[in-house]
Coordinates of C-alpha atoms in Angstrom, one line a residue:
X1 CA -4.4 -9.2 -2.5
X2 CA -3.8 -12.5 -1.0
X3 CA -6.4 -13.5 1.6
X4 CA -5.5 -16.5 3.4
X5 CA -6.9 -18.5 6.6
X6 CA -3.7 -19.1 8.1
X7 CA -1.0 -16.3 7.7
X8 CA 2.1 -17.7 5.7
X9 CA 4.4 -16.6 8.9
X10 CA 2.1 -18.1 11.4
X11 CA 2.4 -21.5 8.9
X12 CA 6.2 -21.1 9.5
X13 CA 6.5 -20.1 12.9
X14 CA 4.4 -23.4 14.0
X15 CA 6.4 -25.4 11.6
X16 CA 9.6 -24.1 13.0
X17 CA 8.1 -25.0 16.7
X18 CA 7.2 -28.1 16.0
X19 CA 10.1 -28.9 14.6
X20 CA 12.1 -28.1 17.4
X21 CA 9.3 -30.1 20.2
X22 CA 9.2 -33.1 18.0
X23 CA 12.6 -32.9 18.2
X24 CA 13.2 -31.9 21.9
X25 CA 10.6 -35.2 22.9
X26 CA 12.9 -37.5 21.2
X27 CA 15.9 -36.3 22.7
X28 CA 14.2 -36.8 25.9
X29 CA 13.1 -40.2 25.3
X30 CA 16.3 -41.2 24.2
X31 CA 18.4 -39.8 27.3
X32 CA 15.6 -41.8 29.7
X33 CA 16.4 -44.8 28.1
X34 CA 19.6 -44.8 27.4
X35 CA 21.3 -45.1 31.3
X36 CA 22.4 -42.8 33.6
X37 CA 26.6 -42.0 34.0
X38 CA 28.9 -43.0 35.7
X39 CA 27.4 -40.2 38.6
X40 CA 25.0 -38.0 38.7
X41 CA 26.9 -35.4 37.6
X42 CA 28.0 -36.7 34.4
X43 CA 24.5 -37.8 33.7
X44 CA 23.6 -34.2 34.1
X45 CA 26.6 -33.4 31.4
X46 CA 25.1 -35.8 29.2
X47 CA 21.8 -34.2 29.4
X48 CA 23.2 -30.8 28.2
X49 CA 25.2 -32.4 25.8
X50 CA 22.0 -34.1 24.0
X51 CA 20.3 -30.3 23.9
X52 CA 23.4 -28.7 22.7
X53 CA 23.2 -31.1 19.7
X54 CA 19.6 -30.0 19.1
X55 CA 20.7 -26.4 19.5
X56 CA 23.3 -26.8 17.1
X57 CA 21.0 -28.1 14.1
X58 CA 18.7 -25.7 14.7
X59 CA 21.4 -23.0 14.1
X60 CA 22.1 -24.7 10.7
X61 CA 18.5 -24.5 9.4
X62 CA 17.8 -21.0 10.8
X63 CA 20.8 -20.0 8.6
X64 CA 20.5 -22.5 5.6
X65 CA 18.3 -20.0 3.9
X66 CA 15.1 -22.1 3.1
X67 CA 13.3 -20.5 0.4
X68 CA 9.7 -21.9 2.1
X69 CA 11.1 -20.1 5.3
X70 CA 12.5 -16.9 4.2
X71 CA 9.7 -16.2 2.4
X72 CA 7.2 -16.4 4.9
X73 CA 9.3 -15.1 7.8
X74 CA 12.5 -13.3 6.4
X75 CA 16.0 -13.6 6.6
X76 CA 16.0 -10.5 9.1
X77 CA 14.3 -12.1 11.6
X78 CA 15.7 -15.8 11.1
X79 CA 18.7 -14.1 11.3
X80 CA 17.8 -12.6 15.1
X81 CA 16.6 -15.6 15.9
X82 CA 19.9 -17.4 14.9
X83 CA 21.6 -14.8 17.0
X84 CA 20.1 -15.7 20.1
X85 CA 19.9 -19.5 19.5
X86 CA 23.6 -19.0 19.6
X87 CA 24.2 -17.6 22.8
X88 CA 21.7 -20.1 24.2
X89 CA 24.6 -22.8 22.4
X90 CA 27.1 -21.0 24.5
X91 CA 25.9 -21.8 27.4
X92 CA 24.5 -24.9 26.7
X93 CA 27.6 -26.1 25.8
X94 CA 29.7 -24.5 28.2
X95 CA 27.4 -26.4 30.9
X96 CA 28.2 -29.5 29.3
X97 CA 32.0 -29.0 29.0
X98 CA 31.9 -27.7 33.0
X99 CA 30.2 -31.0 34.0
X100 CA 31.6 -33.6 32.0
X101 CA 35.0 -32.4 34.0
X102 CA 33.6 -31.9 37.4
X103 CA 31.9 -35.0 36.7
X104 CA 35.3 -37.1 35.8
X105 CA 37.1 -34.7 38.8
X106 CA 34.8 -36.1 41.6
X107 CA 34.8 -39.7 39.9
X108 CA 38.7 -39.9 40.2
X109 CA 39.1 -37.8 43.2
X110 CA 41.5 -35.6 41.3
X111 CA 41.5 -31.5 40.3
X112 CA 39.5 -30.0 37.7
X113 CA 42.9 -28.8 36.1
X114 CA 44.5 -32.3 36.1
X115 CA 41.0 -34.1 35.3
X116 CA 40.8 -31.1 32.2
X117 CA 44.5 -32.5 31.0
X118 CA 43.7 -35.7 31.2
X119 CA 40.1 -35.5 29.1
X120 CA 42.3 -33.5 26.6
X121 CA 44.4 -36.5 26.0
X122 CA 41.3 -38.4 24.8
X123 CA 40.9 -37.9 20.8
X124 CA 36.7 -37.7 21.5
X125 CA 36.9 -34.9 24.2
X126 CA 39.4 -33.1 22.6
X127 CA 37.4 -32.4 19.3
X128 CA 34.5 -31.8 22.0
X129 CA 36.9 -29.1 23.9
X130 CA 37.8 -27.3 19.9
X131 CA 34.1 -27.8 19.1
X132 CA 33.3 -25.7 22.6
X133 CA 36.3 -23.5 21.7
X134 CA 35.6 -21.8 18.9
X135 CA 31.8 -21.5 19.8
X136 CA 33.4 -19.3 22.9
X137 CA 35.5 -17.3 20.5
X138 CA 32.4 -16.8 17.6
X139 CA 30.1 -16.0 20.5
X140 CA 32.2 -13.4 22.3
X141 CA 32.9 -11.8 19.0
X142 CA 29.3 -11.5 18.2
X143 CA 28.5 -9.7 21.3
X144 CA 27.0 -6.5 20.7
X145 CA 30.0 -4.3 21.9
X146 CA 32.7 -6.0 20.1
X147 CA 31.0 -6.7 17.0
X148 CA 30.5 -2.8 16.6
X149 CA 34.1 -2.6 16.3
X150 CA 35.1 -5.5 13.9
X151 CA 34.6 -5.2 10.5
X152 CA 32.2 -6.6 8.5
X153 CA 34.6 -8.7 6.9
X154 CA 36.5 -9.8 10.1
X155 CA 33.7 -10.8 11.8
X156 CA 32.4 -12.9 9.1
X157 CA 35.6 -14.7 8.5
X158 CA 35.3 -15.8 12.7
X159 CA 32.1 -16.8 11.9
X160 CA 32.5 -19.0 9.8
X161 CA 34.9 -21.1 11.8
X162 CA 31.7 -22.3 13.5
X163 CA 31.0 -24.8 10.5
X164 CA 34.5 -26.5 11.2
X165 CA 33.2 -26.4 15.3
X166 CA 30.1 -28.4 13.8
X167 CA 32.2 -30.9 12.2
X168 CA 34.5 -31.2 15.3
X169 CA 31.2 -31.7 17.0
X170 CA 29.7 -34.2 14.5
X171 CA 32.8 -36.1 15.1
X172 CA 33.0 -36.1 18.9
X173 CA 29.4 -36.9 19.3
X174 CA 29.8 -39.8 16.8
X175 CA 32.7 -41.4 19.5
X176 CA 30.8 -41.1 21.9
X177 CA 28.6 -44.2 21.7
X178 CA 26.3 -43.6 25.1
X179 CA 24.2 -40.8 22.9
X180 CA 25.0 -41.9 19.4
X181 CA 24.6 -45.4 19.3
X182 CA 23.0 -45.9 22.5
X183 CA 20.2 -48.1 20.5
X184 CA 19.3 -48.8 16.7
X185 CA 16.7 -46.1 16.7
X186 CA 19.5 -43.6 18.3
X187 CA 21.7 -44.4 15.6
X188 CA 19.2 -43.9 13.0
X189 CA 17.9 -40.9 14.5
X190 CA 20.9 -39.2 15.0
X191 CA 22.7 -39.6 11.3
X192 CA 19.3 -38.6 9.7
X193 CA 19.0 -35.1 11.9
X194 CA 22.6 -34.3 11.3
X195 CA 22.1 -35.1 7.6
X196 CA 19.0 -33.2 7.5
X197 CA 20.6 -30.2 8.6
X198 CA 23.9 -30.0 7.1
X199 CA 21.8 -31.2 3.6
X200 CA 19.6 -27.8 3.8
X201 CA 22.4 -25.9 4.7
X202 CA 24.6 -27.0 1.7
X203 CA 21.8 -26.9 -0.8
X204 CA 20.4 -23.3 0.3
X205 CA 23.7 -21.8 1.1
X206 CA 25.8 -23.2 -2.2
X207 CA 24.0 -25.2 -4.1
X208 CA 20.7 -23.1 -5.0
X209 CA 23.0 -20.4 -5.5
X210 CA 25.7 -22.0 -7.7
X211 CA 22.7 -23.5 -9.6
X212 CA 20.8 -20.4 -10.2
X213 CA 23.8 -18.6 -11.7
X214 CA 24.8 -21.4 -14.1
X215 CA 21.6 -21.7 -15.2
X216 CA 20.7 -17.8 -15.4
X217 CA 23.8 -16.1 -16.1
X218 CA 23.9 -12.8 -15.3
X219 CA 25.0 -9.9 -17.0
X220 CA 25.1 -6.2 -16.1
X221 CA 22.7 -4.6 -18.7
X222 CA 22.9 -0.7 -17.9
X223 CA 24.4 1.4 -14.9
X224 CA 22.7 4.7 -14.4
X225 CA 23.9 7.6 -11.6
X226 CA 20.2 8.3 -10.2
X227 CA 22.0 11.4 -8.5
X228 CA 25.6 12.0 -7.2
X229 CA 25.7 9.7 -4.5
X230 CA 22.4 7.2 -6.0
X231 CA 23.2 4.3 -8.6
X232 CA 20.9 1.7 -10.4
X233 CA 22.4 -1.4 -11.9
X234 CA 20.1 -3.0 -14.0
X235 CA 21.1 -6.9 -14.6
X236 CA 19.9 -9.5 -17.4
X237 CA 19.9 -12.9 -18.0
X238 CA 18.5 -16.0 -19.5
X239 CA 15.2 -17.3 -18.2
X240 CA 14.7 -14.7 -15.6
X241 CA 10.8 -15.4 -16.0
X242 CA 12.2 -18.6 -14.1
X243 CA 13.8 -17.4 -11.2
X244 CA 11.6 -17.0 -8.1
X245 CA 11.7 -13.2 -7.7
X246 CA 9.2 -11.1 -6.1
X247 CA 8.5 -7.0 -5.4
X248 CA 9.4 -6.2 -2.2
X249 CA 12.5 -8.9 -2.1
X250 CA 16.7 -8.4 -2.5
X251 CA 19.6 -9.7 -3.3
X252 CA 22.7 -10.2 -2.2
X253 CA 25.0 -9.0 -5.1
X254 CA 28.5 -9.7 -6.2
X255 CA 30.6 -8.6 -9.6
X256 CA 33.7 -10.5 -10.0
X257 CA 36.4 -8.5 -11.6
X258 CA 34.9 -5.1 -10.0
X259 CA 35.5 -6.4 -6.7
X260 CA 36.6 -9.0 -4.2
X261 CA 34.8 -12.2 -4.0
X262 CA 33.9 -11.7 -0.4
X263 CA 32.7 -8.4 -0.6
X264 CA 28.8 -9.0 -0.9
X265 CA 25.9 -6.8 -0.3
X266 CA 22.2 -7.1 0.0
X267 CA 20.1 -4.8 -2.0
X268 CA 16.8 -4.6 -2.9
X269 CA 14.7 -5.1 -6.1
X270 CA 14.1 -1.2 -7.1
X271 CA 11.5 -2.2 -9.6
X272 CA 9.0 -5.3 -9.7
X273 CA 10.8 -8.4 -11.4
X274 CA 9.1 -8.3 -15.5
X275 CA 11.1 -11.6 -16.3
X276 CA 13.5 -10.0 -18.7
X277 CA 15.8 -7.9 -16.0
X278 CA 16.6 -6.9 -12.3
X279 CA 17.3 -3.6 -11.0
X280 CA 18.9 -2.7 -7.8
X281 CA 19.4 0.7 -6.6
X282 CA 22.0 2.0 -4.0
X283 CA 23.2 4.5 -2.2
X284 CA 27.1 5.1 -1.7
X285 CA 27.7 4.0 1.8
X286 CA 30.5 1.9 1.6
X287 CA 33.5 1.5 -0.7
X288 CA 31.4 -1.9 -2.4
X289 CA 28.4 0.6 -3.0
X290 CA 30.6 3.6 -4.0
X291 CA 31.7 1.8 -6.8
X292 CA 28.9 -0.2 -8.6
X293 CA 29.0 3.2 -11.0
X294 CA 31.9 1.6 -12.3
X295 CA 30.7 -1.4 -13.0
X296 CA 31.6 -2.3 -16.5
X297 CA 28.0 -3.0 -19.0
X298 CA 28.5 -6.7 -20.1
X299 CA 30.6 -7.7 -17.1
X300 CA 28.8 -10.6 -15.3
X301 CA 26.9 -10.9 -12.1
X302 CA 26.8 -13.4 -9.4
X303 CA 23.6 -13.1 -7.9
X304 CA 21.5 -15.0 -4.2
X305 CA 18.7 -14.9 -3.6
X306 CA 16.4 -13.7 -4.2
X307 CA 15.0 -13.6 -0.2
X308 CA 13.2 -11.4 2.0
X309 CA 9.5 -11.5 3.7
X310 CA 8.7 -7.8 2.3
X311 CA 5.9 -8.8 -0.1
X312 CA 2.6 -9.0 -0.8
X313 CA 2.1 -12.7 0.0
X314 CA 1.4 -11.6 3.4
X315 CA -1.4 -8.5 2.7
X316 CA -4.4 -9.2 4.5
X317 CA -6.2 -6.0 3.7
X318 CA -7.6 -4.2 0.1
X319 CA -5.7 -1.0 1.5
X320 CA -2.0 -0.3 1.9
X321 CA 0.3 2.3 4.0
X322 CA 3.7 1.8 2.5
X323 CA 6.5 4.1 4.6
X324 CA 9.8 4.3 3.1
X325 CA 12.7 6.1 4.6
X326 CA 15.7 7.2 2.3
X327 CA 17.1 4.3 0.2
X328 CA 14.3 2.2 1.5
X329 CA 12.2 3.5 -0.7
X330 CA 13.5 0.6 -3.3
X331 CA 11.4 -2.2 -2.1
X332 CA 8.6 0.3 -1.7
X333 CA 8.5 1.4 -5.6
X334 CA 8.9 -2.5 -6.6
X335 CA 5.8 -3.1 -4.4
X336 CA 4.0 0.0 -6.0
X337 CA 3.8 -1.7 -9.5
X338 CA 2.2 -4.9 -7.9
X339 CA -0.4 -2.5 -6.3
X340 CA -3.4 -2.8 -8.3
X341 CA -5.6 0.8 -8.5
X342 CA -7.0 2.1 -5.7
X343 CA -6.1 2.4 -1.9
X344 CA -2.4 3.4 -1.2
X345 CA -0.6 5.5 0.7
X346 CA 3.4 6.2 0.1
X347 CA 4.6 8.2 3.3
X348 CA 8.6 9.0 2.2
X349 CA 10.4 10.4 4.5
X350 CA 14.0 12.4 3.5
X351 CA 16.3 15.4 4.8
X352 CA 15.5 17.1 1.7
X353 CA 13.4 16.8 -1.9
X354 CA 17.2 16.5 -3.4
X355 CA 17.5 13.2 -1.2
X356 CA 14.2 11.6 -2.6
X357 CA 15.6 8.8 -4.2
X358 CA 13.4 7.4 -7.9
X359 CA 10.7 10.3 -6.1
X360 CA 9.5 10.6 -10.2
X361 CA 9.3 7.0 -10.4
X362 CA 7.4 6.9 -7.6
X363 CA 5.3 9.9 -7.8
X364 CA 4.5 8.6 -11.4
X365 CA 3.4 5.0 -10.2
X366 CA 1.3 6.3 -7.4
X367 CA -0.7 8.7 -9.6
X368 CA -1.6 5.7 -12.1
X369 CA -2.8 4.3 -9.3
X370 CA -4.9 7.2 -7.7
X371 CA -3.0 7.0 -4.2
X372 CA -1.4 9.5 -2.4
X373 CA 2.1 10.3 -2.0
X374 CA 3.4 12.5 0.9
X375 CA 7.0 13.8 0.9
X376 CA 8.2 14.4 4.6
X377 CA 11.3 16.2 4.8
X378 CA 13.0 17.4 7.1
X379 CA 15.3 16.8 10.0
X380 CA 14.5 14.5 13.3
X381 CA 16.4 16.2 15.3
X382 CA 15.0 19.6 14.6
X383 CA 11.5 18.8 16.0
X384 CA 9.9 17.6 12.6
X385 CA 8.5 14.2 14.0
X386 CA 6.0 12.7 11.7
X387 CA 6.1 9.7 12.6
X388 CA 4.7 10.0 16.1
X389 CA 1.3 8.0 16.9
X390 CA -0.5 11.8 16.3
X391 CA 0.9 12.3 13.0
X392 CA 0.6 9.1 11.8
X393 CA -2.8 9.3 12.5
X394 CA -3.6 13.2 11.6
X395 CA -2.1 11.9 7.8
X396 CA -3.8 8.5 7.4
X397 CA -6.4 8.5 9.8
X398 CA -7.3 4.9 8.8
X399 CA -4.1 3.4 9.2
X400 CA -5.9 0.7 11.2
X401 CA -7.7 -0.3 8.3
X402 CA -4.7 -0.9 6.3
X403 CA -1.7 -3.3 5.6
X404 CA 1.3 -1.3 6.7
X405 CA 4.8 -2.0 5.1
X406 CA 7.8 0.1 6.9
X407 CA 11.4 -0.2 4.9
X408 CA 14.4 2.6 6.0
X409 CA 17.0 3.1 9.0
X410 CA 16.4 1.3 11.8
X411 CA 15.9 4.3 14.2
X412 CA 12.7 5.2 11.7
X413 CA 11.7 1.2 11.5
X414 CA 11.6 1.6 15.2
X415 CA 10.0 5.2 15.9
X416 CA 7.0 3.8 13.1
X417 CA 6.6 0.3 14.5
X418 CA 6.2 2.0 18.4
X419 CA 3.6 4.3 16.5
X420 CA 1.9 1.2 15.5
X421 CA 1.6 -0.5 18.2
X422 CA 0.3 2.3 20.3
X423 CA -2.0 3.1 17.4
X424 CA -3.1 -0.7 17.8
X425 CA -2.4 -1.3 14.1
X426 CA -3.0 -5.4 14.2
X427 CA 0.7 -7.2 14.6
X428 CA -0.7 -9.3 11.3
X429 CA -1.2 -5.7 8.8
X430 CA 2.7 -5.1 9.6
X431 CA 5.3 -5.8 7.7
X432 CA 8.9 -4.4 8.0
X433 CA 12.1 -5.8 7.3
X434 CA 16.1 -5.0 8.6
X435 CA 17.7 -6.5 6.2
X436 CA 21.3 -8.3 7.2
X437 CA 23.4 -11.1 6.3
X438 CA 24.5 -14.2 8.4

């Protein structure tokens, strides 16, 4: 157990905050001193164009996949973050585009549709107006009703038009001399931000990656059909005692030759990392899952990662309660080998005993460690709730006392963490991750 003044996440949520302040003050300082427009309406345009900037960078780091970051807060939650960042772009942005034309409307004496021509006829305001265009397109994509309808694939390919928006918006802000080069220290400020953030995401999101699998090269050691719908792929490589992998964590997985480049998927470590091999366990949900029992022995693996809060770095207590629902029992037995003997509590929660994915495994691992395993089966819907503050408490009646990891579908994530809370199991002794990609 890892005991620890300051909580890693607390460490990177004030680090992330300050971040953004320090940041925020400067902008401020610099749109005091740097004159007011040609009205006040266009200084207000100017304002919200300064923040957007900010907004923006901060998207890029949320998403660049910093190890220190992930690690201590996980990608799911970086990832939420960076969803809602985003739609405060939108708006930001859209604010600044809607002013900067009443602005030049009322300074002309002309109509927003013949001022909006006109700005579009100037090279800087027309990468501005792409820039604001595709963010409108990404974010109305992204909202909740339409991107429950796109597929995965789709939706990621729009998404990704936002890094040419970023360069269209690099570009524009770089003409426009009244915020980038309003002064020496503007200049300097400016160039280093948006160097700093396109830097972390380059090196997180291809380099580390590209790096990792040059250096490791990995190999598919052994496929094995856990059950009819369940497969493990176990993968090797060189120096995997080198690679930064701990219980708890995934990966997102790709085998070229079995499938298409662009079809990834995030899985979790199924057993702790021993420095020799990986294993990932899945369940067939998809075409990409449905097929890794076909993956050839020998054929290589391209592997990221490896990411994800879900570990032991953040236990604050000698006890655990570790609740696993279907395939989310993975990270759960990975974690069970780091457990050292003593106090732990498995709560798995199936339809039946025949959906118990690795149940041996794991009823194997938590017997050498003289904890306590309880099967719940059953169906939701049917009246069998056992995760409901009562039962939670009725089968581990010091939950309170204990670090409490939650991994499975997110109706159970959300039915357990609602038990929690009205349980008042500390926020700091919970840890639970939806894992995603972004």
């Amino acid at each position: 157990m890892r005991q620890s003044i300051i909580p890693p996440v607390v460490a990177a949520r004030w680090a992330l905050w300050t971040f953004v302040i320090v940041n925020l003050v400067i902008v401020e300082a610099l749109f005091l001193t740097a004159g007011t427009g040609k009205n006040g309406v266009l200084t207000a345009a100017k304002f919200f164009g300064l923040h957007a900037a900010v907004v923006m960078l901060f998207q890029l780091l949320l998403v660049a996949r910093l190890p220190w970051l992930d690690r201590r807060i996980g990608m799911d939650r970086l990832t939420v973050w960076h969803r809602w960042v985003g739609f405060t772009l939108l708006w930001t942005l859209l604010t600044h585009a809607v002013l900067v034309v009443l602005g030049y409307a009322r300074l002309d004496d002309a109509s927003m549709a013949k001022t909006f021509f006109a700005l579009a006829g100037v090279p800087a305001s027309l990468l501005g107006m792409l820039a604001a265009a595709i963010v409108v397109v990404v974010g109305a994509v992204s909202a909740r009703y339409v991107r429950q309808r796109l597929r995965y694939e789709t939706w990621h390919g729009l998404h990704v038009l936002l890094y040419l928006a970023l360069g269209l918006a690099f570009v524009h802000q770089l003409q426009e001399t009244t915020t980038f080069s309003s002064s020496a220290f503007a200049k300097i400020y400016w160039w280093a931000l948006w160097l700093f953030a396109f830097g972390a995401l380059v090196t997180g999101r291809v380099v580390v990656p590209l790096w990792r699998n040059a250096y490791h090269r990995f190999r598919v050691a052994e496929v094995v059909a856990e059950s009819d719908n369940v497969v493990s792929v176990r993968v090797t490589g060189r120096h995997l005692d080198k690679l930064p992998a701990r219980a708890g964590q995934f990966c997102i997985w790709r085998f070229p030759g079995h499938s298409h480049w662009w079809l990834a998927n995030p899985f979790s470590l199924s057993a702790a990392p021993d420095g020799r091999t990986l294993r990932l366990t899945a369940k067939a949900v998809g075409s990409t899952s449905a097929g890794l029992r076909h993956v050839p022995v020998g054929s290589r693996a391209f592997v990221e990662g490896p990411y994800g809060a879900f570990t032991s770095l953040h236990r604050t207590r000698p006890g655990a309660l570790l609740i696993a629902g279907g395939v989310g029992i993975t990270p759960v037995r990975a974690l069970l080998e780091e457990e050292p003997a003593g106090d732990v509590v498995v709560l798995y929660r199936v339809r039946s005993e025949n959906d118990a994915v690795l149940v041996d495994e794991v009823r194997a691992l938590v017997a050498d460690r003289g904890g306590q395993l309880h099967l719940l089966t059953g169906r939701t819907r049917e009246g069998n709730q056992p995760f409901e503050p009562d039962s939670l408490r009725a089968l581990v009646p010091d939950l309170t006392e204990r670090d409490v990891y939650v991994c499975g579908p997110p109706a159970m994530t959300s039915a357990v963490l609602g038990a929690l809370r009205t349980l008042k199991v500390p926020q700091r002794q919970v840890h639970a991750e939806r894992f995603g990609l972004a």
